[in-house]
PDB file of C-alpha atoms in Angstrom:
ATOM      1  CA  MET A   1      64.234 -49.984  92.483  1.00  0.00           C
ATOM      2  CA  MET A   2      62.419 -48.072  95.248  1.00  0.00           C
ATOM      3  CA  LYS A   3      62.478 -51.182  97.385  1.00  0.00           C
ATOM      4  CA  ASN A   4      66.314 -51.473  97.048  1.00  0.00           C
ATOM      5  CA  LYS A   5      66.811 -47.844  98.043  1.00  0.00           C
ATOM      6  CA  PHE A   6      64.574 -48.209 101.060  1.00  0.00           C
ATOM      7  CA  LEU A   7      66.436 -51.381 102.106  1.00  0.00           C
ATOM      8  CA  ALA A   8      69.781 -49.570 101.669  1.00  0.00           C
ATOM      9  CA  PHE A   9      68.497 -46.653 103.806  1.00  0.00           C
ATOM     10  CA  ILE A  10      67.367 -49.037 106.624  1.00  0.00           C
ATOM     11  CA  CYS A  11      70.702 -50.827 106.604  1.00  0.00           C
ATOM     12  CA  SER A  12      72.591 -47.516 106.766  1.00  0.00           C
ATOM     13  CA  ILE A  13      70.535 -46.505 109.780  1.00  0.00           C
ATOM     14  CA  PHE A  14      71.344 -49.744 111.574  1.00  0.00           C
ATOM     15  CA  VAL A  15      75.053 -49.332 110.890  1.00  0.00           C
ATOM     16  CA  CYS A  16      75.044 -45.772 112.214  1.00  0.00           C
ATOM     17  CA  LEU A  17      73.207 -46.851 115.371  1.00  0.00           C
ATOM     18  CA  SER A  18      75.628 -49.590 116.082  1.00  0.00           C
ATOM     19  CA  PHE A  19      78.547 -47.142 115.923  1.00  0.00           C
ATOM     20  CA  VAL A  20      76.741 -44.737 118.293  1.00  0.00           C
ATOM     21  CA  SER A  21      76.025 -47.415 120.843  1.00  0.00           C
ATOM     22  CA  CYS A  22      79.586 -48.685 120.910  1.00  0.00           C
ATOM     23  CA  GLU A  23      81.628 -47.824 124.080  1.00  0.00           C
ATOM     24  CA  ASP A  24      84.673 -45.777 123.490  1.00  0.00           C
ATOM     25  CA  ASN A  25      87.586 -47.977 124.419  1.00  0.00           C
ATOM     26  CA  SER A  26      90.265 -45.570 123.128  1.00  0.00           C
ATOM     27  CA  ASN A  27      91.517 -44.822 126.659  1.00  0.00           C
ATOM     28  CA  PRO A  28      94.581 -47.059 127.020  1.00  0.00           C
ATOM     29  CA  PHE A  29      94.598 -46.707 130.921  1.00  0.00           C
ATOM     30  CA  VAL A  30      91.267 -48.554 131.366  1.00  0.00           C
ATOM     31  CA  GLY A  31      92.085 -51.892 133.064  1.00  0.00           C
ATOM     32  CA  VAL A  32      94.008 -53.357 135.911  1.00  0.00           C
ATOM     33  CA  TRP A  33      97.747 -52.688 136.181  1.00  0.00           C
ATOM     34  CA  LYS A  34     100.664 -53.700 138.312  1.00  0.00           C
ATOM     35  CA  GLU A  35     103.236 -51.052 139.345  1.00  0.00           C
ATOM     36  CA  GLY A  36     105.920 -52.280 141.755  1.00  0.00           C
ATOM     37  CA  VAL A  37     103.900 -53.820 144.688  1.00  0.00           C
ATOM     38  CA  SER A  38     100.784 -51.753 143.922  1.00  0.00           C
ATOM     39  CA  GLN A  39      97.753 -52.599 141.777  1.00  0.00           C
ATOM     40  CA  TRP A  40      95.919 -49.813 139.815  1.00  0.00           C
ATOM     41  CA  ASP A  41      92.403 -50.264 138.602  1.00  0.00           C
ATOM     42  CA  PHE A  42      91.573 -47.556 136.093  1.00  0.00           C
ATOM     43  CA  LYS A  43      87.885 -47.474 135.236  1.00  0.00           C
ATOM     44  CA  SER A  44      86.276 -46.177 132.038  1.00  0.00           C
ATOM     45  CA  SER A  45      84.313 -43.680 134.171  1.00  0.00           C
ATOM     46  CA  GLY A  46      87.505 -41.809 134.986  1.00  0.00           C
ATOM     47  CA  ALA A  47      87.773 -43.260 138.510  1.00  0.00           C
ATOM     48  CA  PHE A  48      90.729 -45.222 139.856  1.00  0.00           C
ATOM     49  CA  VAL A  49      91.499 -47.445 142.817  1.00  0.00           C
ATOM     50  CA  ARG A  50      95.131 -48.012 143.818  1.00  0.00           C
ATOM     51  CA  THR A  51      95.848 -50.842 146.245  1.00  0.00           C
ATOM     52  CA  ALA A  52      99.268 -50.510 147.815  1.00  0.00           C
ATOM     53  CA  ASN A  53     101.209 -53.581 148.905  1.00  0.00           C
ATOM     54  CA  TYR A  54      98.804 -55.721 146.811  1.00  0.00           C
ATOM     55  CA  TYR A  55     101.502 -58.169 145.744  1.00  0.00           C
ATOM     56  CA  ILE A  56     103.173 -58.626 149.185  1.00  0.00           C
ATOM     57  CA  SER A  57     101.838 -61.451 151.367  1.00  0.00           C
ATOM     58  CA  ASP A  58     101.203 -60.519 154.998  1.00  0.00           C
ATOM     59  CA  ALA A  59     101.561 -56.833 154.134  1.00  0.00           C
ATOM     60  CA  ASN A  60      99.426 -53.973 155.268  1.00  0.00           C
ATOM     61  CA  LYS A  61      97.236 -53.339 152.197  1.00  0.00           C
ATOM     62  CA  TRP A  62      95.490 -49.982 151.794  1.00  0.00           C
ATOM     63  CA  THR A  63      93.743 -48.223 149.001  1.00  0.00           C
ATOM     64  CA  ASP A  64      93.680 -44.802 147.455  1.00  0.00           C
ATOM     65  CA  THR A  65      90.742 -43.615 145.303  1.00  0.00           C
ATOM     66  CA  GLY A  66      90.281 -40.855 142.977  1.00  0.00           C
ATOM     67  CA  THR A  67      89.893 -39.657 139.343  1.00  0.00           C
ATOM     68  CA  TYR A  68      92.222 -39.531 136.488  1.00  0.00           C
ATOM     69  CA  PHE A  69      92.274 -37.953 133.078  1.00  0.00           C
ATOM     70  CA  TYR A  70      94.578 -39.068 130.182  1.00  0.00           C
ATOM     71  CA  ASN A  71      95.178 -36.280 127.693  1.00  0.00           C
ATOM     72  CA  GLU A  72      96.667 -38.167 124.736  1.00  0.00           C
ATOM     73  CA  GLU A  73      97.193 -34.924 122.708  1.00  0.00           C
ATOM     74  CA  GLU A  74      99.252 -33.326 125.475  1.00  0.00           C
ATOM     75  CA  GLY A  75     100.829 -36.600 126.685  1.00  0.00           C
ATOM     76  CA  THR A  76      99.743 -36.051 130.275  1.00  0.00           C
ATOM     77  CA  LEU A  77      98.022 -38.021 133.026  1.00  0.00           C
ATOM     78  CA  THR A  78      96.227 -36.030 135.746  1.00  0.00           C
ATOM     79  CA  LEU A  79      95.545 -37.946 139.004  1.00  0.00           C
ATOM     80  CA  SER A  80      93.351 -36.392 141.638  1.00  0.00           C
ATOM     81  CA  TYR A  81      93.197 -38.276 145.075  1.00  0.00           C
ATOM     82  CA  ASP A  82      89.893 -38.259 147.042  1.00  0.00           C
ATOM     83  CA  ARG A  83      91.471 -38.638 150.511  1.00  0.00           C
ATOM     84  CA  THR A  84      94.053 -35.890 150.300  1.00  0.00           C
ATOM     85  CA  GLY A  85      92.571 -33.665 147.629  1.00  0.00           C
ATOM     86  CA  ASN A  86      96.011 -33.536 145.919  1.00  0.00           C
ATOM     87  CA  THR A  87      96.210 -33.487 142.159  1.00  0.00           C
ATOM     88  CA  TYR A  88      99.317 -34.468 140.215  1.00  0.00           C
ATOM     89  CA  VAL A  89     100.086 -34.044 136.527  1.00  0.00           C
ATOM     90  CA  ARG A  90     102.433 -36.659 135.048  1.00  0.00           C
ATOM     91  CA  THR A  91     104.064 -36.818 131.573  1.00  0.00           C
ATOM     92  CA  VAL A  92     103.271 -39.988 129.726  1.00  0.00           C
ATOM     93  CA  LYS A  93     106.301 -41.330 127.892  1.00  0.00           C
ATOM     94  CA  TYR A  94     105.136 -44.607 126.411  1.00  0.00           C
ATOM     95  CA  VAL A  95     101.697 -46.319 125.937  1.00  0.00           C
ATOM     96  CA  SER A  96     100.828 -49.728 124.562  1.00  0.00           C
ATOM     97  CA  TYR A  97      98.204 -52.300 125.395  1.00  0.00           C
ATOM     98  CA  SER A  98     100.438 -54.046 127.917  1.00  0.00           C
ATOM     99  CA  SER A  99     102.696 -51.318 129.179  1.00  0.00           C
ATOM    100  CA  ILE A 100     102.486 -47.665 130.165  1.00  0.00           C
ATOM    101  CA  VAL A 101     105.436 -45.542 131.357  1.00  0.00           C
ATOM    102  CA  TYR A 102     104.912 -42.042 132.846  1.00  0.00           C
ATOM    103  CA  TYR A 103     106.998 -39.720 135.021  1.00  0.00           C
ATOM    104  CA  ASP A 104     106.954 -36.721 137.265  1.00  0.00           C
ATOM    105  CA  PRO A 105     108.645 -33.883 135.287  1.00  0.00           C
ATOM    106  CA  SER A 106     109.641 -32.054 138.463  1.00  0.00           C
ATOM    107  CA  ASP A 107     111.844 -34.819 139.913  1.00  0.00           C
ATOM    108  CA  MET A 108     111.948 -37.401 137.089  1.00  0.00           C
ATOM    109  CA  THR A 109     110.380 -40.191 139.217  1.00  0.00           C
ATOM    110  CA  VAL A 110     109.246 -42.914 136.712  1.00  0.00           C
ATOM    111  CA  TRP A 111     106.329 -45.304 137.055  1.00  0.00           C
ATOM    112  CA  ASN A 112     106.044 -48.466 134.937  1.00  0.00           C
ATOM    113  CA  LEU A 113     102.593 -50.042 134.614  1.00  0.00           C
ATOM    114  CA  THR A 114     102.176 -53.593 133.412  1.00  0.00           C
ATOM    115  CA  ARG A 115      98.708 -54.757 132.412  1.00  0.00           C
ATOM    116  CA  VAL A 116      97.223 -57.525 134.591  1.00  0.00           C
ATOM    117  CA  GLU A 117      93.699 -57.615 133.215  1.00  0.00           C
TER     118      GLU A 117
END
């Protein structure tokens, strides 16, 4: 009887440790996305890289880097750009594994992201 309790205790410790060591993949933005002719790479660290003109051949490609924060509770996406220091707060309208739609509430500009990877 004591042996069974000890075995159950050891198993429960392993189960708890496996949950603690799992990476939190609840952020739907993490991944590579296409938006128009730009490609967005949202990292799990909270960093992003946006490559403009990525999908146009013979185009001048350039990148923006920065940080982002998705607040699911408030439905907002905050983007802070390294080069300019500008920060923008967008309203997230729709989120799924393959598509995200967000907009600028001040002028209603809409961005549609489609998952690439």
